[in-house]
Short mmCIF file of N, CA and C in Angstrom, two decimals:
data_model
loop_
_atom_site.label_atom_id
_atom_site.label_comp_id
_atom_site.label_asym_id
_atom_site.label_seq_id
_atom_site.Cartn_x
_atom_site.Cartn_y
_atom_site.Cartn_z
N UNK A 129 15.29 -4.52 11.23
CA UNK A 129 14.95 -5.02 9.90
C UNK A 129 13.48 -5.42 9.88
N UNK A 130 12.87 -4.93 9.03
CA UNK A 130 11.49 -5.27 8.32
C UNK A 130 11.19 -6.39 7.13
N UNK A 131 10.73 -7.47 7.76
CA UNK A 131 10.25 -8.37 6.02
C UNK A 131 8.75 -7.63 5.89
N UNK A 132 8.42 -8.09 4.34
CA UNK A 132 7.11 -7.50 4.10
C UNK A 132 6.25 -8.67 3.23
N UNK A 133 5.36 -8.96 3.31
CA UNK A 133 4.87 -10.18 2.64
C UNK A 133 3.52 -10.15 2.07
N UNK A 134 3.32 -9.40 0.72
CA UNK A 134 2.24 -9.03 0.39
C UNK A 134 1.26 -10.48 -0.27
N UNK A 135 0.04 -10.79 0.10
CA UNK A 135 -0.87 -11.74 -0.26
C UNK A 135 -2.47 -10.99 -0.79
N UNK A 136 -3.31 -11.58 -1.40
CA UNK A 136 -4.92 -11.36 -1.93
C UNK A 136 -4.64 -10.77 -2.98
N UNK A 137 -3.55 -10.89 -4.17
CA UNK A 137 -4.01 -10.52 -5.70
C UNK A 137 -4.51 -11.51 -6.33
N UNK A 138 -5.11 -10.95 -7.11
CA UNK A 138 -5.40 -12.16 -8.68
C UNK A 138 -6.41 -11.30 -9.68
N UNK A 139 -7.34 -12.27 -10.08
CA UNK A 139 -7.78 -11.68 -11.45
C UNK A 139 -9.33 -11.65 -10.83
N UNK A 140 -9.51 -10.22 -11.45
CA UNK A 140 -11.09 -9.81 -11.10
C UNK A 140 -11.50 -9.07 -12.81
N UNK A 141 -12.79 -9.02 -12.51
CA UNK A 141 -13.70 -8.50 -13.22
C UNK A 141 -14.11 -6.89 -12.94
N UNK A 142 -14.07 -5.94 -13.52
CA UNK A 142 -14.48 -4.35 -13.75
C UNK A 142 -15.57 -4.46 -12.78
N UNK A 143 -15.12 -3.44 -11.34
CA UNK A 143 -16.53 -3.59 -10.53
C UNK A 143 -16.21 -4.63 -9.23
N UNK A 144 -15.24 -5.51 -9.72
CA UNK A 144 -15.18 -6.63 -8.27
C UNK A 144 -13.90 -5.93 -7.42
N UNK A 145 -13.82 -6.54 -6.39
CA UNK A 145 -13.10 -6.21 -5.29
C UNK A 145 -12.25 -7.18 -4.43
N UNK A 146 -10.99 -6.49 -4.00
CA UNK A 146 -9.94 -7.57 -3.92
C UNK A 146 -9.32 -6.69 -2.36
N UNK A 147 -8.90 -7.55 -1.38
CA UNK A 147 -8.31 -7.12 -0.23
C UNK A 147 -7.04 -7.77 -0.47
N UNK A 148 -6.07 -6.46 -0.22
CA UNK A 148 -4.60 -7.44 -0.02
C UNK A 148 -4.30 -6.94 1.05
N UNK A 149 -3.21 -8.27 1.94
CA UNK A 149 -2.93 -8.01 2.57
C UNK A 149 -1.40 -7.34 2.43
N UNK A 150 -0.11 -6.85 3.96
CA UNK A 150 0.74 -7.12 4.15
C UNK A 150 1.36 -7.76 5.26
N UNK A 151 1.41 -8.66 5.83
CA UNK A 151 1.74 -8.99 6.69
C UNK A 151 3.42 -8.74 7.39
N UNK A 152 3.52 -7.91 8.19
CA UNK A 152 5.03 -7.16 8.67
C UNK A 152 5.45 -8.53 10.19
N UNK A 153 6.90 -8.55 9.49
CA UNK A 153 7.86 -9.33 10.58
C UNK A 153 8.67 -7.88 11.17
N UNK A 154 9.20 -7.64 12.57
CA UNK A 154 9.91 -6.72 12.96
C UNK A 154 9.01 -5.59 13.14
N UNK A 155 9.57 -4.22 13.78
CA UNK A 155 9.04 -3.38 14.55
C UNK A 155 8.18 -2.28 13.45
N UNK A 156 6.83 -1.98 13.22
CA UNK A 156 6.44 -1.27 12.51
C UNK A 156 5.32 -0.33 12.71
N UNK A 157 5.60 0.25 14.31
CA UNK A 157 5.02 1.36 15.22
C UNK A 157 5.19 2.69 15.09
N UNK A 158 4.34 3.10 14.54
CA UNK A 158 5.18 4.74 14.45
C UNK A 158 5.63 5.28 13.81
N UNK A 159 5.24 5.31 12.34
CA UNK A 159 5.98 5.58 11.08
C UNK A 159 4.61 5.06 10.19
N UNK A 160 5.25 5.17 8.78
CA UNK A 160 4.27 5.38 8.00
C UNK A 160 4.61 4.05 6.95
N UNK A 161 3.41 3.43 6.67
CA UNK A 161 3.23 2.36 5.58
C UNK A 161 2.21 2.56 4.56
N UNK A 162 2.92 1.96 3.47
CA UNK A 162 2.31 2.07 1.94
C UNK A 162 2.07 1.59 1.22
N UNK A 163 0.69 1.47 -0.09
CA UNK A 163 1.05 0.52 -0.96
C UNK A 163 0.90 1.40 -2.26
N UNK A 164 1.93 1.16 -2.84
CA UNK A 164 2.35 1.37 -4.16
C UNK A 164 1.86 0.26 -5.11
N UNK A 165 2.02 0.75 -6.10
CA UNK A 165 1.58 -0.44 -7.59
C UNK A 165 2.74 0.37 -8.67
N UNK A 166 2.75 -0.77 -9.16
CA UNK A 166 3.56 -0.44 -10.85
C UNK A 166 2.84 -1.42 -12.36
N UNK A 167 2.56 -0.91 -12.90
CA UNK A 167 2.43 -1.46 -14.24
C UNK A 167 3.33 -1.42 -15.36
N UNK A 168 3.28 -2.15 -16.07
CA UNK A 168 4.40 -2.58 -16.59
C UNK A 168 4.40 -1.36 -17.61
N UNK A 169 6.00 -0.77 -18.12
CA UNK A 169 6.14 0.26 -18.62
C UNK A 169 6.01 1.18 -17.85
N UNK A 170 5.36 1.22 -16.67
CA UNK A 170 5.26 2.90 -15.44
C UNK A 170 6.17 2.44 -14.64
N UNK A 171 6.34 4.09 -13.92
CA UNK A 171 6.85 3.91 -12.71
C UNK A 171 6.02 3.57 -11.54
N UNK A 172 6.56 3.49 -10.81
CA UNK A 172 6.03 2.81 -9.36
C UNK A 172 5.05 4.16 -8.60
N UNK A 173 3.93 3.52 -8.49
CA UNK A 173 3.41 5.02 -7.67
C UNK A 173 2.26 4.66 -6.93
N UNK A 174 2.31 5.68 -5.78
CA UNK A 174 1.60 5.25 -4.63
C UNK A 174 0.13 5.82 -4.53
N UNK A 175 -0.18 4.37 -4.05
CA UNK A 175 -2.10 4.89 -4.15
C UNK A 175 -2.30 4.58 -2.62
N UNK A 176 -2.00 4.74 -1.08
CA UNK A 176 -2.31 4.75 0.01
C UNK A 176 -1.15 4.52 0.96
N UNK A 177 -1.59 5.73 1.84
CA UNK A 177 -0.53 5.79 2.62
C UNK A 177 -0.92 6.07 4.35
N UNK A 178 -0.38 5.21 5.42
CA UNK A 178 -1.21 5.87 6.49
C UNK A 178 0.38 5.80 7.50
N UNK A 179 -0.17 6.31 8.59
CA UNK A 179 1.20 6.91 9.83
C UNK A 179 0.30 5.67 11.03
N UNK A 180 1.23 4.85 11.26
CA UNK A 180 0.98 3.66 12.18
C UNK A 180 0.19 4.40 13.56
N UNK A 181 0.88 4.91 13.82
CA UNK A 181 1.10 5.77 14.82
C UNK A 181 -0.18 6.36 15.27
N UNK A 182 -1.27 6.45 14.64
CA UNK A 182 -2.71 7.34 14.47
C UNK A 182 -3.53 6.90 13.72
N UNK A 183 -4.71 6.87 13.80
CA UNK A 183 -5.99 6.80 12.45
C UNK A 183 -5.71 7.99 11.56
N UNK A 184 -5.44 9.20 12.33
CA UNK A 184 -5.49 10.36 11.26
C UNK A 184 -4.86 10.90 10.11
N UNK A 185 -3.78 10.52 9.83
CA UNK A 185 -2.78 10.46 9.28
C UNK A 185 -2.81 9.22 7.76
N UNK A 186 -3.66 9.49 6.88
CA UNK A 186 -3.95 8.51 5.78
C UNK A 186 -4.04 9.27 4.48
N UNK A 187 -3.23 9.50 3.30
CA UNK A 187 -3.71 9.73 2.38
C UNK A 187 -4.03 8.78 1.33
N UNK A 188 -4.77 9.10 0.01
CA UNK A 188 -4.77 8.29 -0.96
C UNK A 188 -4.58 9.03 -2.43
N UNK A 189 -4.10 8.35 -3.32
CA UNK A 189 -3.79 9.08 -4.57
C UNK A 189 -5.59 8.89 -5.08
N UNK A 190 -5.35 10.06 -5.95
CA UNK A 190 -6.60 10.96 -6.40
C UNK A 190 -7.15 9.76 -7.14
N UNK A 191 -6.52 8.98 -8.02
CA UNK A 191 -7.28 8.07 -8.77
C UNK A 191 -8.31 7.06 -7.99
N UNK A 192 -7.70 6.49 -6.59
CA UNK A 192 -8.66 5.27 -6.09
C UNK A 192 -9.22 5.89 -5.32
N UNK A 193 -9.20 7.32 -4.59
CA UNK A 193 -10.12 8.00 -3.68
C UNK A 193 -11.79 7.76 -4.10
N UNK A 194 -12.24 7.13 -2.96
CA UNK A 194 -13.45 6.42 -2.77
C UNK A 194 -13.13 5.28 -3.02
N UNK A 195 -12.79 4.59 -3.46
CA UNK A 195 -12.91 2.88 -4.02
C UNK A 195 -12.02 2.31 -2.74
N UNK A 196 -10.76 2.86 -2.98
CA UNK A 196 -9.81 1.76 -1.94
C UNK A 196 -9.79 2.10 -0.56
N UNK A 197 -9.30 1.63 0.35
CA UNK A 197 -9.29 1.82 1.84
C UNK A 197 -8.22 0.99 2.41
N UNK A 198 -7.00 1.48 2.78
CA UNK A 198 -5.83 1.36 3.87
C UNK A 198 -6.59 1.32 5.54
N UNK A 199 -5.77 0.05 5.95
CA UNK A 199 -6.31 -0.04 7.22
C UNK A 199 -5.03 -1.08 7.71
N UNK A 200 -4.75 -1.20 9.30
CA UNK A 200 -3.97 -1.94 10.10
C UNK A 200 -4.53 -2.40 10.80
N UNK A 201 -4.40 -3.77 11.29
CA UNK A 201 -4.87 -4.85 12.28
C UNK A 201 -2.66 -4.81 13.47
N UNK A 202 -3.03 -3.86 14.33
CA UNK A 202 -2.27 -3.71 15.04
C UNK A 202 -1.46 -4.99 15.90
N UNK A 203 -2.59 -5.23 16.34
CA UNK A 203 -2.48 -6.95 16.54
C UNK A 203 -1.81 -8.12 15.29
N UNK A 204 -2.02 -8.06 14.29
CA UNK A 204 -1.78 -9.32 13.67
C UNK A 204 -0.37 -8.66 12.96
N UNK A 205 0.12 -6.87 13.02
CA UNK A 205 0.68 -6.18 12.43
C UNK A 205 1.02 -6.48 10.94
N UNK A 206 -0.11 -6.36 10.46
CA UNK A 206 -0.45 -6.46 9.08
C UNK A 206 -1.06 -5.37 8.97
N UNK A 207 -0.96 -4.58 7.20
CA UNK A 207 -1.49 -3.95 6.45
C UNK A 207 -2.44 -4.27 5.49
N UNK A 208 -3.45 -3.26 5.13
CA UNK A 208 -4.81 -3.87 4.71
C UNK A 208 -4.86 -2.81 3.56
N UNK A 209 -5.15 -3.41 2.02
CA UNK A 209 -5.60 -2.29 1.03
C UNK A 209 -6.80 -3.25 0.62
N UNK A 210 -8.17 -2.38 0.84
CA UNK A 210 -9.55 -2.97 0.41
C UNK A 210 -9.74 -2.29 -0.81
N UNK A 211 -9.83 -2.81 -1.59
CA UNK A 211 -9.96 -2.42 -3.40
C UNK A 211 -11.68 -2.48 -3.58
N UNK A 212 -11.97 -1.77 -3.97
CA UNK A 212 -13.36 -1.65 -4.61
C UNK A 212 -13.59 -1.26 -5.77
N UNK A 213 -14.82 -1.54 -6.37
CA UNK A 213 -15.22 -0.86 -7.69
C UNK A 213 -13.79 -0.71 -8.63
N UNK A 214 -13.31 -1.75 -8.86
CA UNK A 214 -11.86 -2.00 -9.52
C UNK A 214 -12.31 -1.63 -10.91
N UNK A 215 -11.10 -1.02 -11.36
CA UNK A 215 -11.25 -0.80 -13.07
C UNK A 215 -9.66 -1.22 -14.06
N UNK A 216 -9.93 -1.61 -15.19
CA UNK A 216 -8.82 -1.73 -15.68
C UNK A 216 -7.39 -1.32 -15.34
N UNK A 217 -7.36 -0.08 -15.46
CA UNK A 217 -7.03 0.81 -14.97
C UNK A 217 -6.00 -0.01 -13.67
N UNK A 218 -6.69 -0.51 -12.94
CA UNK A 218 -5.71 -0.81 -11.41
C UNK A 218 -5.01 -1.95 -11.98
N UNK A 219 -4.45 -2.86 -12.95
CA UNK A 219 -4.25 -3.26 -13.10
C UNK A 219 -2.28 -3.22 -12.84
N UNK A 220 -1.67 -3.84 -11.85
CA UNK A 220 -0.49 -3.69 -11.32
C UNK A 220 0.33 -4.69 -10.66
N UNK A 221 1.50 -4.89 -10.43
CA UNK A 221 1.81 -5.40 -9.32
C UNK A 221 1.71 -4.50 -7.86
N UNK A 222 1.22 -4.57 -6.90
CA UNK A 222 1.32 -3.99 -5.63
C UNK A 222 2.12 -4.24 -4.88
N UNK A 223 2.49 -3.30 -4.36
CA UNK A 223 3.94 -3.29 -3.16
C UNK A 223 3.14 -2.77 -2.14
N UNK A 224 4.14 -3.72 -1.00
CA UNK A 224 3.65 -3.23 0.50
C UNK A 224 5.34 -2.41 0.41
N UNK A 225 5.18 -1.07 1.62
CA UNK A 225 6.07 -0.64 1.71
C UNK A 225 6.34 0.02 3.24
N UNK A 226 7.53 -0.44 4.07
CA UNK A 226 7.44 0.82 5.45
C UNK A 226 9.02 1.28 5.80
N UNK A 227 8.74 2.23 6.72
CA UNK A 227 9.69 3.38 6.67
C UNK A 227 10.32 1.96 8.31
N UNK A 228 12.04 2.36 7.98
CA UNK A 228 12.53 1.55 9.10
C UNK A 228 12.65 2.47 10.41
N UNK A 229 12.04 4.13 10.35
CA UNK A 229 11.54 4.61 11.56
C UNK A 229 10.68 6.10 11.03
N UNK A 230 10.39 6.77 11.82
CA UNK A 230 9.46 7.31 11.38
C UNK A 230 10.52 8.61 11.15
N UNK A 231 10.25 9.33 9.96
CA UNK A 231 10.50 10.22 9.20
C UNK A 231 10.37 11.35 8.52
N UNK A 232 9.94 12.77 8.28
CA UNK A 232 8.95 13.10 7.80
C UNK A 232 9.45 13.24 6.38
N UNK A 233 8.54 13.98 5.13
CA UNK A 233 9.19 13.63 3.63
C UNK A 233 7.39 13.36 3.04
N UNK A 234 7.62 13.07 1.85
CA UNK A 234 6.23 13.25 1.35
C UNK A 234 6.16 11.26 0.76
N UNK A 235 4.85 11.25 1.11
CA UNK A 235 4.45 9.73 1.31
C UNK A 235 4.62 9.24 -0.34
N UNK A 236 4.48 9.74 -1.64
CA UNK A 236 4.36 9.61 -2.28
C UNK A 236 5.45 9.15 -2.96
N UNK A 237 6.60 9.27 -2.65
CA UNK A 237 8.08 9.70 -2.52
C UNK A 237 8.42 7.68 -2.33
N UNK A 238 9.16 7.03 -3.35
CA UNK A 238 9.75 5.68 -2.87
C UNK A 238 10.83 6.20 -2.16
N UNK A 239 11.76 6.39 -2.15
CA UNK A 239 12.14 7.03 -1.40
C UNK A 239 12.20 7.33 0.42
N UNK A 240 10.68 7.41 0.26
CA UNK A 240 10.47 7.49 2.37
C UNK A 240 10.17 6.17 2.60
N UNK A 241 10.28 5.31 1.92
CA UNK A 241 10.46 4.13 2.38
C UNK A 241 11.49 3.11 2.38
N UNK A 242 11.79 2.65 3.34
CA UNK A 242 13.15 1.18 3.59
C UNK A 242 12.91 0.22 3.19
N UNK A 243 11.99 -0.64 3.17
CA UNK A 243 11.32 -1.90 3.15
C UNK A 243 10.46 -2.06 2.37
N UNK A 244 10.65 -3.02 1.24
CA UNK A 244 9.56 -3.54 0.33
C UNK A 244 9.23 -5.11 0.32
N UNK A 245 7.93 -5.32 -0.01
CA UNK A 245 7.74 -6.56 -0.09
C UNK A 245 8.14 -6.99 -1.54
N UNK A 246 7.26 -8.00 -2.11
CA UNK A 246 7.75 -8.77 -3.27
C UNK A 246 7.11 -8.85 -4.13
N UNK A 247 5.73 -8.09 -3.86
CA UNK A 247 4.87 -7.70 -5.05
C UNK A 247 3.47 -8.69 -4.88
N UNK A 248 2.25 -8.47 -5.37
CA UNK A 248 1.26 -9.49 -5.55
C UNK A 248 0.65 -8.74 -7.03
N UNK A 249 0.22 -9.55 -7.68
CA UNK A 249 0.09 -9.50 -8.85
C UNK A 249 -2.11 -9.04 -8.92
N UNK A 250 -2.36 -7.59 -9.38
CA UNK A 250 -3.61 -7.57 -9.60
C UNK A 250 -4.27 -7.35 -11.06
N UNK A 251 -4.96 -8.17 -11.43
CA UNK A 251 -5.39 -7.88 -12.56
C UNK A 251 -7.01 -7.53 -12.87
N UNK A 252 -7.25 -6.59 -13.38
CA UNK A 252 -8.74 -6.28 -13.59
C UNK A 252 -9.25 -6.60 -15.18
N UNK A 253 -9.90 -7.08 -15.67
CA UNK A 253 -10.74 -7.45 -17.13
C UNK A 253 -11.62 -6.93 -16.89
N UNK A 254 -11.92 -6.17 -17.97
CA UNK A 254 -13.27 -5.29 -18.62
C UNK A 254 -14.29 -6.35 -19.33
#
């Protein structure tokens, strides 16, 4: 079993930048973790995805490519989404998300994942 404990939302300004974390209880080596967002009225959909397991193994949805950056502190086994150059637009709750072993399937997919956290709340103003 995986808890997931997402922290660093709040309210920014068009242009500012926000790091959230996830901080993971239980085994999360070797498989793939994610963070998704939903806005209210959408479905849930994923903007970064990486395979524990490797650096190489990272995609990102087309919209935050360049701005955001997925990263793991192996040690503290926490997940890292660095938000940049934020726009309205990102405006969501964010989910941390990981697979309870490694799997293959397309990252984009809720679905390839077991474990969700509880959301952190991001808001961007223009």
């Amino acid at each position: 079993q995986v808890q997931l404990v997402e922290s660093g939302g709040g309210s920014v300004q068009a242009g500012g930048s926000l790091r959230l974390s996830c901080a993971a209880s239980g085994d999360t080596a070797n498989r793939y973790m994610a963070w998704f967002r939903q806005a209210p009225g959408n479905e849930r959909e994923g903007v970064a995805s990486l395979y524990t397991g490797n650096s190489a193994n990272i995609y990102y949805a087309d919209s935050v490519k360049g701005r955001f950056s997925i990263s793991r502190d192996n040690a503290k086994n926490t997940l890292y989404l660095q938000m940049d150059s934020l726009k309205p637009d990102d405006t969501a709750t964010y989910y941390c998300a990981a697979q309870s072993s490694f799997r293959s399937g397309r990252v984009w997919d809720t679905a390839f994942y077991d474990f969700w956290g509880q959301g952190t709340q991001v808001t961007v103003s223009s």
